[in-house]
Tab-separated table of C-alpha atoms and ligand atoms in Angstrom:
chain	number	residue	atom	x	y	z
A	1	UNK	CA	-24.021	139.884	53.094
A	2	UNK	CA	-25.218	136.835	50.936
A	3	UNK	CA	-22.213	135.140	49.896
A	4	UNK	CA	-22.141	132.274	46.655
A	5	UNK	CA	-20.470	129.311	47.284
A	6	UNK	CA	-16.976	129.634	45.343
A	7	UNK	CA	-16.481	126.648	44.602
A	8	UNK	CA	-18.446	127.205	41.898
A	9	UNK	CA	-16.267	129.473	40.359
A	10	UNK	CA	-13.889	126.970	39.884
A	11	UNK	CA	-16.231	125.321	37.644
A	12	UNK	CA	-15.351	125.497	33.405
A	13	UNK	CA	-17.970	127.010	31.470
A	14	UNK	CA	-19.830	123.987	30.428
A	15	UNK	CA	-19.331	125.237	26.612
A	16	UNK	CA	-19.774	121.565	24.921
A	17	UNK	CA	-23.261	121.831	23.423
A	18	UNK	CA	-23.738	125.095	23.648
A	19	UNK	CA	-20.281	125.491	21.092
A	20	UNK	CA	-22.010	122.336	19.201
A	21	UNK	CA	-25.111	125.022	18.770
A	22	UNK	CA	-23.470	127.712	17.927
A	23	UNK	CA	-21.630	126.045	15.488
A	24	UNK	CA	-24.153	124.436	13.605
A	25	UNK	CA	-26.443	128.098	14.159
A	26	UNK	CA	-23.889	129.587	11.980
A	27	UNK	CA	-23.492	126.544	9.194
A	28	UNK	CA	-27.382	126.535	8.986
A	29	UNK	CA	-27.635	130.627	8.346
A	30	UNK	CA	-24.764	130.470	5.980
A	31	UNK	CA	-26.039	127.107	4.503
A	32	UNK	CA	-30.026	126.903	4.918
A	33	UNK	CA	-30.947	124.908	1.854
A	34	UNK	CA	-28.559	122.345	3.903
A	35	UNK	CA	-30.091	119.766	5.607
A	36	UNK	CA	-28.420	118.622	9.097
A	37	UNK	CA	-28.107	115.243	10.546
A	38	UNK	CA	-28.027	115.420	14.532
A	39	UNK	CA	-26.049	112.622	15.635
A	40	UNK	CA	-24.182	114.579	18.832
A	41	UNK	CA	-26.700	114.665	21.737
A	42	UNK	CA	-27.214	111.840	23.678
A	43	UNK	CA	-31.191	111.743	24.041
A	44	UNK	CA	-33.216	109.070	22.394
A	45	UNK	CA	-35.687	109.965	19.010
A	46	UNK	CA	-38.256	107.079	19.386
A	47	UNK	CA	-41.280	106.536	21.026
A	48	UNK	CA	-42.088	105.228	24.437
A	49	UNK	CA	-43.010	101.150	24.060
A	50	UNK	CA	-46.564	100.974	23.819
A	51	UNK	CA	-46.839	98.683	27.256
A	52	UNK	CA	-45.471	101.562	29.120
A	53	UNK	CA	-47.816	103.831	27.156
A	54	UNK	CA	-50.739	101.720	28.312
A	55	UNK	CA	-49.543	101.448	31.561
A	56	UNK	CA	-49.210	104.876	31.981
A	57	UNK	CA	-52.352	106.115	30.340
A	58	UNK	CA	-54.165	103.901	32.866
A	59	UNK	CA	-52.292	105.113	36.026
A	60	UNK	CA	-53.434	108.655	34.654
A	61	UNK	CA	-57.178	107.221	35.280
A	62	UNK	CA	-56.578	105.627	38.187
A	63	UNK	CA	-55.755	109.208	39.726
A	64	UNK	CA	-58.875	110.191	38.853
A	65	UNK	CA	-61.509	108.695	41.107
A	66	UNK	CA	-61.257	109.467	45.181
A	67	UNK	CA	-61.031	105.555	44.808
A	68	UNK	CA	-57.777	104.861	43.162
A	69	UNK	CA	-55.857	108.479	43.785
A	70	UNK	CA	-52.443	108.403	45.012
A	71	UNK	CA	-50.618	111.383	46.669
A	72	UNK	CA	-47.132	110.927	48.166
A	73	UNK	CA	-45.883	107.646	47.256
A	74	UNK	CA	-42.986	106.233	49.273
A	75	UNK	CA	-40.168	108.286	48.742
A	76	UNK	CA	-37.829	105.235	47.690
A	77	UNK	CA	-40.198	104.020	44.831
A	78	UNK	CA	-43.297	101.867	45.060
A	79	UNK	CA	-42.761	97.956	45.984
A	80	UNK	CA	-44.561	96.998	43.026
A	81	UNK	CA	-41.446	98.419	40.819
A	82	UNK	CA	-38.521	98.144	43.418
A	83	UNK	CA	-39.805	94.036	43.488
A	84	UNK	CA	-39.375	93.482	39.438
A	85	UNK	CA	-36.090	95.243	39.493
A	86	UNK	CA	-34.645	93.448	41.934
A	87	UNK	CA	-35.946	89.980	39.943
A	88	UNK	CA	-35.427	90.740	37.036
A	89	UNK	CA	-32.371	92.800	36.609
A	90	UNK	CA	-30.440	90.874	39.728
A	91	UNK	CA	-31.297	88.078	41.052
A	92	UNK	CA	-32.248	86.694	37.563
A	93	UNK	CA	-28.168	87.236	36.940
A	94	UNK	CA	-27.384	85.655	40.221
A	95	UNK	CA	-26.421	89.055	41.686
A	96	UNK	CA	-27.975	89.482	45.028
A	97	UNK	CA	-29.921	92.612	45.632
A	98	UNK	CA	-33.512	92.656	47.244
A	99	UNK	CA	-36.179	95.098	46.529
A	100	UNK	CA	-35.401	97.296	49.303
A	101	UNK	CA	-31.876	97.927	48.366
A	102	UNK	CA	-33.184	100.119	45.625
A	103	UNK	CA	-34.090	103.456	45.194
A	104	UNK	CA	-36.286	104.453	42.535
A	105	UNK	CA	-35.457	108.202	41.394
A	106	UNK	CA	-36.572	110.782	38.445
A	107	UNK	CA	-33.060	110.345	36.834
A	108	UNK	CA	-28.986	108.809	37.376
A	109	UNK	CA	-27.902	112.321	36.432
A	110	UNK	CA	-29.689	114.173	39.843
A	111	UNK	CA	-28.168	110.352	41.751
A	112	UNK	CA	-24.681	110.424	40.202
A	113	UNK	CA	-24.665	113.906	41.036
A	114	UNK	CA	-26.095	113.804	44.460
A	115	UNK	CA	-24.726	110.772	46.260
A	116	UNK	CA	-21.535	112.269	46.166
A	117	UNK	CA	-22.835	114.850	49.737
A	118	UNK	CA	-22.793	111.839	52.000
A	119	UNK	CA	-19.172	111.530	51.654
A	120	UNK	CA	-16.504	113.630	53.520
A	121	UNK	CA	-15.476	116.756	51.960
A	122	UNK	CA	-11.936	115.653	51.924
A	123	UNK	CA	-11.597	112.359	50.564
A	124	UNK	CA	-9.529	111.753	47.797
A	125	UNK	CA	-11.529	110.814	44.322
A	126	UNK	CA	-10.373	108.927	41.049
A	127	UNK	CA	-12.943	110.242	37.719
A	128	UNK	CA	-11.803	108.702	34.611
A	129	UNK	CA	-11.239	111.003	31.501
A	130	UNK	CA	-12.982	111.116	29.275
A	131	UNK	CA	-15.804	111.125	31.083
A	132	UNK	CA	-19.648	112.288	32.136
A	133	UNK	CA	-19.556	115.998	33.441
A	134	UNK	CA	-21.395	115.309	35.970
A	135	UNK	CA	-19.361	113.212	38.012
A	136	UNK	CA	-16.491	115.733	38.714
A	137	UNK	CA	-18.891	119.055	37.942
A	138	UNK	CA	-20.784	118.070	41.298
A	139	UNK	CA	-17.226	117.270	43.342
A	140	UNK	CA	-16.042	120.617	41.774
A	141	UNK	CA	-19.168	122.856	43.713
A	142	UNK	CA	-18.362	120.536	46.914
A	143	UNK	CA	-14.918	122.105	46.671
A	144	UNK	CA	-13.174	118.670	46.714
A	145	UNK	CA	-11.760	118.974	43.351
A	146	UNK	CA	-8.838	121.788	44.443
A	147	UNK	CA	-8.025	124.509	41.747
A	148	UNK	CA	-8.158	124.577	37.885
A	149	UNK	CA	-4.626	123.544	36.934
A	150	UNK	CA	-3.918	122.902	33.150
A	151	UNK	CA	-6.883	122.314	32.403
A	152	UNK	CA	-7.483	119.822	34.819
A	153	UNK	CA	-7.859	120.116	39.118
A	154	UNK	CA	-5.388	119.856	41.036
A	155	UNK	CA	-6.929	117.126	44.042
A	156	UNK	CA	-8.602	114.924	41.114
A	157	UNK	CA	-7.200	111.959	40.639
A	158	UNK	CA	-7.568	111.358	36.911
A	159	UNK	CA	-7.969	107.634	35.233
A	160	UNK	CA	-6.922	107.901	31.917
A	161	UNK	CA	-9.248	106.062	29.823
A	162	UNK	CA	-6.608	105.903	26.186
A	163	UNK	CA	-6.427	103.188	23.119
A	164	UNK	CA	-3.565	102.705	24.105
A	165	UNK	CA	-5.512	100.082	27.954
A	166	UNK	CA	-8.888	99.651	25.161
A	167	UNK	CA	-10.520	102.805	27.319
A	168	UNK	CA	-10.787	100.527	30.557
A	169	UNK	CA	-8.070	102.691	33.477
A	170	UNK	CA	-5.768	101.415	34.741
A	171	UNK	CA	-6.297	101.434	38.990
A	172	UNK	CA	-5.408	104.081	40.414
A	173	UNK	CA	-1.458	104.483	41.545
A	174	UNK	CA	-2.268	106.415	44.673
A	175	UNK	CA	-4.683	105.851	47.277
A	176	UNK	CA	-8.065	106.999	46.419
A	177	UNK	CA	-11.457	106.658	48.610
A	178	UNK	CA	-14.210	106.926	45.760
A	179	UNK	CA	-13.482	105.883	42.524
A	180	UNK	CA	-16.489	106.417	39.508
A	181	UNK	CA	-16.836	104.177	36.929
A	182	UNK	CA	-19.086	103.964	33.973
A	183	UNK	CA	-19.766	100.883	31.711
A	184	UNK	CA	-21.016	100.557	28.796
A	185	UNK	CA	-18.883	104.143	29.335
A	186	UNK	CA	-20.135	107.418	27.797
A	187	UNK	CA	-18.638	108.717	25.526
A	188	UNK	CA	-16.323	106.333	24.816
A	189	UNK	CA	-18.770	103.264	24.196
A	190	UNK	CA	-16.463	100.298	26.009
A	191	UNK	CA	-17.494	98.011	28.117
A	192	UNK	CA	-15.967	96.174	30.888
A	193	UNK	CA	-15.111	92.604	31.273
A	194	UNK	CA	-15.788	90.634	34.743
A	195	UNK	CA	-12.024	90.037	34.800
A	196	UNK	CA	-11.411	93.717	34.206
A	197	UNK	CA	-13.640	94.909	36.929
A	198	UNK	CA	-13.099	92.556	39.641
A	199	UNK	CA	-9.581	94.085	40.277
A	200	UNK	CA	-11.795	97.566	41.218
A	201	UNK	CA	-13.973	95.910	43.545
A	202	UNK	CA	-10.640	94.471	44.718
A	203	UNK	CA	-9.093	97.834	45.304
A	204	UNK	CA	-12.343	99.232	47.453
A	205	UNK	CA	-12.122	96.094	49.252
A	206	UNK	CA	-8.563	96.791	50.519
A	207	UNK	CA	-8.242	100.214	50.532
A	208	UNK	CA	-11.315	100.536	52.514
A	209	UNK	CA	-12.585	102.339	49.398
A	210	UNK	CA	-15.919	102.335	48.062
A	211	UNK	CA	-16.880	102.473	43.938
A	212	UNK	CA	-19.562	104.603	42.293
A	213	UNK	CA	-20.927	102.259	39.011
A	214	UNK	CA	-22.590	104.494	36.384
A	215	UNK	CA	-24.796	101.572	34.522
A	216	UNK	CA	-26.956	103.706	32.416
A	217	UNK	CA	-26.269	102.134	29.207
A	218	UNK	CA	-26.951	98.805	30.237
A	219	UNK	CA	-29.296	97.293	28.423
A	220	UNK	CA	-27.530	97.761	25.083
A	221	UNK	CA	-25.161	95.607	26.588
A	222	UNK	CA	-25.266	92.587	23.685
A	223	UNK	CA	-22.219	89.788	24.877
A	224	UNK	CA	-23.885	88.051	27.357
A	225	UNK	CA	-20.297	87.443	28.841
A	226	UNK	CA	-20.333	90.862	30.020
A	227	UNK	CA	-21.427	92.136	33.616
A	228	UNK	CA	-24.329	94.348	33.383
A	229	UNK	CA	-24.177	94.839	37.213
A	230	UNK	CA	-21.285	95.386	39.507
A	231	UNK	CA	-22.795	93.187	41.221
A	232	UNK	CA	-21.742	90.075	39.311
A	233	UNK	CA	-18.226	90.614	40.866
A	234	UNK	CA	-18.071	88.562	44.093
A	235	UNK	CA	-17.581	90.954	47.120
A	236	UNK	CA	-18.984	93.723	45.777
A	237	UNK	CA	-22.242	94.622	47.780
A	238	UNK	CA	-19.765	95.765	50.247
A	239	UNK	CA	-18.114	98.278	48.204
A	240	UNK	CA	-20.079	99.550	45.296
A	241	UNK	CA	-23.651	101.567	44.592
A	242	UNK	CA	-24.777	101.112	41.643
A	243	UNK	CA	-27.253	104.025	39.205
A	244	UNK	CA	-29.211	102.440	36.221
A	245	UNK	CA	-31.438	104.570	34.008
A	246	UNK	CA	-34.854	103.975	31.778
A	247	UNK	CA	-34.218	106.622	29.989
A	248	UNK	CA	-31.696	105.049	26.923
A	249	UNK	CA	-33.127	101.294	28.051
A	250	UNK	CA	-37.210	102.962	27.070
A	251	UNK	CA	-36.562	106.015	25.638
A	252	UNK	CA	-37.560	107.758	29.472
A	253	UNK	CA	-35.257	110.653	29.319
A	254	UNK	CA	-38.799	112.968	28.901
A	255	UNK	CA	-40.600	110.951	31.256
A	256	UNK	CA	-38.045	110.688	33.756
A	257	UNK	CA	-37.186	107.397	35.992
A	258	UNK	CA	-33.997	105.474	37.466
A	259	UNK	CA	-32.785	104.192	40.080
A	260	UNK	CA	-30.149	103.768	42.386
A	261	UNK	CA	-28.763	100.478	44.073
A	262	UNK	CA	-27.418	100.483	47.750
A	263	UNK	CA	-26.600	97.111	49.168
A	264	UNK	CA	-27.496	97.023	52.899
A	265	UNK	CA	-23.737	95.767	53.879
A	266	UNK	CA	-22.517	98.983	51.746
A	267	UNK	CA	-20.112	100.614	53.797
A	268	UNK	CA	-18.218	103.478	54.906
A	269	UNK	CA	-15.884	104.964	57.741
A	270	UNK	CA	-16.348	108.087	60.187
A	271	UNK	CA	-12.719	110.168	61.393
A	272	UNK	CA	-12.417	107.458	63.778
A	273	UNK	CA	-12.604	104.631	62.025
A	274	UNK	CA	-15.785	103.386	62.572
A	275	UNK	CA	-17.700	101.545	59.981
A	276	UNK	CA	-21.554	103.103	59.223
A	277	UNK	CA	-24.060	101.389	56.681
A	278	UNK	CA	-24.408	103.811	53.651
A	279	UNK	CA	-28.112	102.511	53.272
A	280	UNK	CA	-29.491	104.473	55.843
A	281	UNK	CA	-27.201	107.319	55.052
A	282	UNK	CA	-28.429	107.312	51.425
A	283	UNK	CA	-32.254	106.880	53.051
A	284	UNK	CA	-32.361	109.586	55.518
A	285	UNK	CA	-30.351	112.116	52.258
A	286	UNK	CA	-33.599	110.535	49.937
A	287	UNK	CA	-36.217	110.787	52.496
A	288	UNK	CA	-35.216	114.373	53.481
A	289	UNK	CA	-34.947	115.752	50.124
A	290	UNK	CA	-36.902	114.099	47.780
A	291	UNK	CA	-40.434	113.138	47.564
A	292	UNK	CA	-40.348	110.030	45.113
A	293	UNK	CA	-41.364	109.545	40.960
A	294	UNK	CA	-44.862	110.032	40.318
A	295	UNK	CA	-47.133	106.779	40.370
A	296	UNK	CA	-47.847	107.110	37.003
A	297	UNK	CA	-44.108	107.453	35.557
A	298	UNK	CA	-43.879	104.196	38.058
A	299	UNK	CA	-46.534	102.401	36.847
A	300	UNK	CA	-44.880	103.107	32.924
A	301	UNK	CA	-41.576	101.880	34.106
A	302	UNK	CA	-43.013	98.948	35.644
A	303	UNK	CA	-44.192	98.168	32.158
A	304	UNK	CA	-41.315	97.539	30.639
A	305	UNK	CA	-41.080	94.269	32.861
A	306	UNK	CA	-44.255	92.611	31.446
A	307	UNK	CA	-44.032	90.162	28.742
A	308	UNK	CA	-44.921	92.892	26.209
A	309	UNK	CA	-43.031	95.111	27.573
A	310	UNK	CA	-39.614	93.007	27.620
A	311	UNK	CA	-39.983	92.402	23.636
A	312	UNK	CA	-40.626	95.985	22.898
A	313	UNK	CA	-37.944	97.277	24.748
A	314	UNK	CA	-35.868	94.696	23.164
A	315	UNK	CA	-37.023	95.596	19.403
A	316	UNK	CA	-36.290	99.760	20.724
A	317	UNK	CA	-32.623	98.290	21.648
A	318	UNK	CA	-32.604	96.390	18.482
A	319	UNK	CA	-33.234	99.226	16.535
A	320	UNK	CA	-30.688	101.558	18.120
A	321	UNK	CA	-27.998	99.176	17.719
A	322	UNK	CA	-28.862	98.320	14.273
A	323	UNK	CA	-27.739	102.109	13.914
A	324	UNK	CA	-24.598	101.383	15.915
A	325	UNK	CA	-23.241	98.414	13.666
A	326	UNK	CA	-24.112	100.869	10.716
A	327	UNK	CA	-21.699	103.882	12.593
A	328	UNK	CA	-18.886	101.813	13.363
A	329	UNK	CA	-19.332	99.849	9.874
A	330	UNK	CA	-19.078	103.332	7.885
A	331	UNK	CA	-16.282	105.043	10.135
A	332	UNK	CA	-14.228	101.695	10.251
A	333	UNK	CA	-14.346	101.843	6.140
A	334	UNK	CA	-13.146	105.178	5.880
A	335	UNK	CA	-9.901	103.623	7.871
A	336	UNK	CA	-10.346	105.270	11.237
A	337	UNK	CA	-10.327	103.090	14.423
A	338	UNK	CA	-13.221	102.721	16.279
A	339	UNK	CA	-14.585	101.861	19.804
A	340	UNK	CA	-17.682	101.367	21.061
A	341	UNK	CA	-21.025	100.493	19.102
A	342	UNK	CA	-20.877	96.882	19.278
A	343	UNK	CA	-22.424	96.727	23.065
A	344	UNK	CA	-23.537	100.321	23.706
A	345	UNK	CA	-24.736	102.983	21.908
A	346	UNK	CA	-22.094	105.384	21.183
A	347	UNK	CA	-19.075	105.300	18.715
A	348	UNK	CA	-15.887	106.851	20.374
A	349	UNK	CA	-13.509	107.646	16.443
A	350	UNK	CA	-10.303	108.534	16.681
A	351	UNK	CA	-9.873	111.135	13.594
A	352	UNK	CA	-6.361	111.994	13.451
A	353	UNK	CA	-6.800	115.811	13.858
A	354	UNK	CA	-7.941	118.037	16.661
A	355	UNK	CA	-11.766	116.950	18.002
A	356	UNK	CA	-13.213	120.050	16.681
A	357	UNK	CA	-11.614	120.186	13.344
A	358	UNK	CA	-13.162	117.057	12.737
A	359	UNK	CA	-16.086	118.137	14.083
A	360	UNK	CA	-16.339	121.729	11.498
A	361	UNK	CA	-15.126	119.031	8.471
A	362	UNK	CA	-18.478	116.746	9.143
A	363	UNK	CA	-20.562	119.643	9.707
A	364	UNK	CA	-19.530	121.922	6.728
A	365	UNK	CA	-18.943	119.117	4.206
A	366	UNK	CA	-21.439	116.405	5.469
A	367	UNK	CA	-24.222	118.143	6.964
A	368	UNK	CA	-23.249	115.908	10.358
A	369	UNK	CA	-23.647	116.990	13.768
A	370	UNK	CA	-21.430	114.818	15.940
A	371	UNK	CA	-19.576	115.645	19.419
A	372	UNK	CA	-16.194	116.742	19.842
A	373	UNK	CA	-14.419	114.067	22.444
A	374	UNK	CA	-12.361	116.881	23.796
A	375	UNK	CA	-15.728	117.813	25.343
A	376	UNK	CA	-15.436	114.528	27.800
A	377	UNK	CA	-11.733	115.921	29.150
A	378	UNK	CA	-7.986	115.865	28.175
A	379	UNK	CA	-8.692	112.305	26.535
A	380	UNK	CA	-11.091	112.720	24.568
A	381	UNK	CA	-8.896	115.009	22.135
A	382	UNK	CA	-8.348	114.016	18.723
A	383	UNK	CA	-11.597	111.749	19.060
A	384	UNK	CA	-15.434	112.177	17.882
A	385	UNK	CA	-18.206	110.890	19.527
A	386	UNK	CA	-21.201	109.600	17.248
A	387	UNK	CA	-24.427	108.719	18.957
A	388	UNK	CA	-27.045	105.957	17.508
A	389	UNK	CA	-29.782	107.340	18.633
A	390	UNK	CA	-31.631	109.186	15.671
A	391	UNK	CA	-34.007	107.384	13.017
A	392	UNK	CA	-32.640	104.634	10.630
A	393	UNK	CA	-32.722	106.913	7.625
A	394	UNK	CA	-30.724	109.293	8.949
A	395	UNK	CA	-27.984	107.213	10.383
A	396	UNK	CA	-28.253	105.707	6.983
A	397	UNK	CA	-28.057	109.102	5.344
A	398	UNK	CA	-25.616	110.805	7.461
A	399	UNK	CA	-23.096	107.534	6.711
A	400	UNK	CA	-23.653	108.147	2.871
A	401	UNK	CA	-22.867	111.816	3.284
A	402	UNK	CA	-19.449	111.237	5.501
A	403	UNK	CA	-18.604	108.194	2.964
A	404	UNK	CA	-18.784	111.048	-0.027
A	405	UNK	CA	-16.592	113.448	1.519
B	501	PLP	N1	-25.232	108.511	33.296
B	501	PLP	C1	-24.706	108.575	32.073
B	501	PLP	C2	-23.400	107.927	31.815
B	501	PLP	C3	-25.365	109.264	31.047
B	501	PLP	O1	-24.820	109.342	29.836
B	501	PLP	C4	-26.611	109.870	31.325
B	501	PLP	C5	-27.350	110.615	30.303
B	501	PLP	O2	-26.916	110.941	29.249
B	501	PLP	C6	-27.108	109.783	32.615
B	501	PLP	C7	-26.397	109.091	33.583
B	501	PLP	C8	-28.379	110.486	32.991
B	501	PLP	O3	-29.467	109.686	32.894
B	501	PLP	P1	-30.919	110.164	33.351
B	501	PLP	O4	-31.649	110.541	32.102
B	501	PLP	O5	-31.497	108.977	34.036
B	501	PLP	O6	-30.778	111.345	34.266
């Protein structure tokens, strides 16, 4: 008899957008000489830069002529991109991480959700709420998250993420082994100081622990005080892997490239005590189950590294942001408190009434799609998230619209 893996019936029904859809389904049938404003999905409107256009177009050439074909590529990215990574997003910040320490993938979601099988099944692991589904989803199906329980599961250790520490946790109280971070965090837009984080990489260090650092929304990371890399923390090669995306830095969430840092002196312990090198680990997982990004794809992302390519990706960050200060501007007005926006690209508002209230109130009287915070976890209630990434106008319009309510 084929039997499923239970675990998965553990899992909650992953109702967030598909609710959002239904939702604004039945506003648009009831309403359809409305027009709607999407600002609730995360996924970027604007065009690739045009240096990662060219550079793709002429990769797409290049395979084909016999001469200049590629097949399999190596399965942990070509050198050509792993090399400006490690320049220009390290060791240009002083954080020291070669080219072979990185492993170029088709996205951080499939990484954040797949590094977690090289780990025991019964360590002990610290998610902060709110947070990005996919960090305790992918626990949940590896049965390490123990049973529902009040909405929440019952061997999770949660990090409450509140106004009331700025939405950076507190450590955790009890002894955890993996603990995931995310900064600049979705949904709840704050970032992370280097005095803030080194206590983390403090932790790991003594609690022979090890962090998972969910850098996605990097590059809209303004304050050039803040870390964009875990990295920047002193003693952290030992004790954290790192995931960075193009898709929100280039607008490659249809295109489809990341990648995921292991130092070489990255650690972690067998039953016994004995150390092991999570490089290799994460190597022989990447080499035996995935067959690398297409040269092309590579070839676009290397783009964004070239002279050309570093102003236009600036301008598409520019632009985004522009949209942020615009949000938080608007929402701060009406009198409601506000984080994020001001070094990533989402808005976390706290509204005073139930998430989806709030939610129904900018949809029905505002023509506003945004996304209910008690989506991220037990947190995120009484909060909206609002995302900057749509056009100008409508940012511009959707503000107007909430600010005539
Ligand atoms: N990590 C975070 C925090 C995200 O918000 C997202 C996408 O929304 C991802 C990872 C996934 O990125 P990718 O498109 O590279 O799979």
């Amino acid at each position: 008899m084929i039997r499923i893996n239970e675990n998965y019936l553990k899992l909650k029904p992953s109702y967030l957008f598909s609710e959002i859809s239904t939702r604004v389904a039945a506003f648009q049938e009831a309403n359809p000489a409305k027009e709607i404003i999407r600002l609730g999905i995360g996924d970027v409107t604007r065009a690739l830069p045009k240096a990662c256009i060219d550079a793709f177009h002429k990769a797409v050439d290049e395979m084909a002529f016999d001469s200049t074909f590629k097949g399999y590529g190596p399965e942990q990215g070509y050198a050509f991109l792993r090399e400006k990574i490690a320049l220009s997003d390290y060791q240009a910040r002083g954080a020291d991480i070669r080219s072979d320490e990185i492993f170029v993938s088709d996205g951080a979601k499939g990484d954040t959700a797949n590094i977690q099988e090289i780990f025991s099944a019964d360590i002990r692991i610290a998610i902060p709420d709110p947070v990005y589904p996919v960090y305790l989803d992918t626990n949940v199906m590896a049965g390490r998250a123990g049973n529902p329980d009040d909405g929440r599961y019952s061997a999770i250790v949660y990090l409450d993420s509140t106004d009331k520490n700025h939405f950076i946790p507190d450590l955790p109280k009890e002894n955890v082994d993996l603990i995931y971070l995310c900064f600049p965090n979705n949904p709840t837009g704050a970032t992370i100081t280097k005095d803030q984080l080194k206590p983390f990489v403090d932790y790991a260090r003594q609690n022979k622990a090890l962090i998972l650092y969910d850098a996605a929304y990097e590059a809209f990371i303004k304050d050039e005080n803040l870390p964009r890399s875990i990295y920047e923390i002193e003693g952290a090669r030992e004790v954290a892997i790192e995931f960075r995306s193009f898709s929100k830095t280039a607008g490659f969430t249809g295109t489809r490239c990341a990648f995921t840092v292991v130092p070489k002196d990255c650690r972690a312990y067998d039953a016994a005590g004995k150390k092991h090198l999570l490089h290799a680990f994460w190597n022989r997982r990447q080499t035996t189950k995935f067959n690398g990004v297409s040269y092309p794809v590579q070839k676009a992302a290397e783009a964004i590294y070239s002279d050309a390519g570093t102003i236009q990706v600036k301008e598409l960050i520019h632009y985004y942001m522009n949209n942020a200060s615009l949000i938080r501007q608007s929402m701060q007005s009406l009198g409601y408190a506000c984080a994020g926006g001001e070094n990533s690209p989402y808005i976390w508002v706290k509204t005073g009434l139930d998430s989806w209230e709030f939610f129904d109130m900018l949809l029905n009287k505002a023509g506003v799609v945004c996304t209910p915070g008690a989506g991220f976890g037990r947190c995120g209630q009484g909060y909206i998230r609002i995302s900057a990434f749509n056009s100008h106008e409508n940012v511009a319009r959707a503000m107007e619209k909430i600010m005539k309510i």
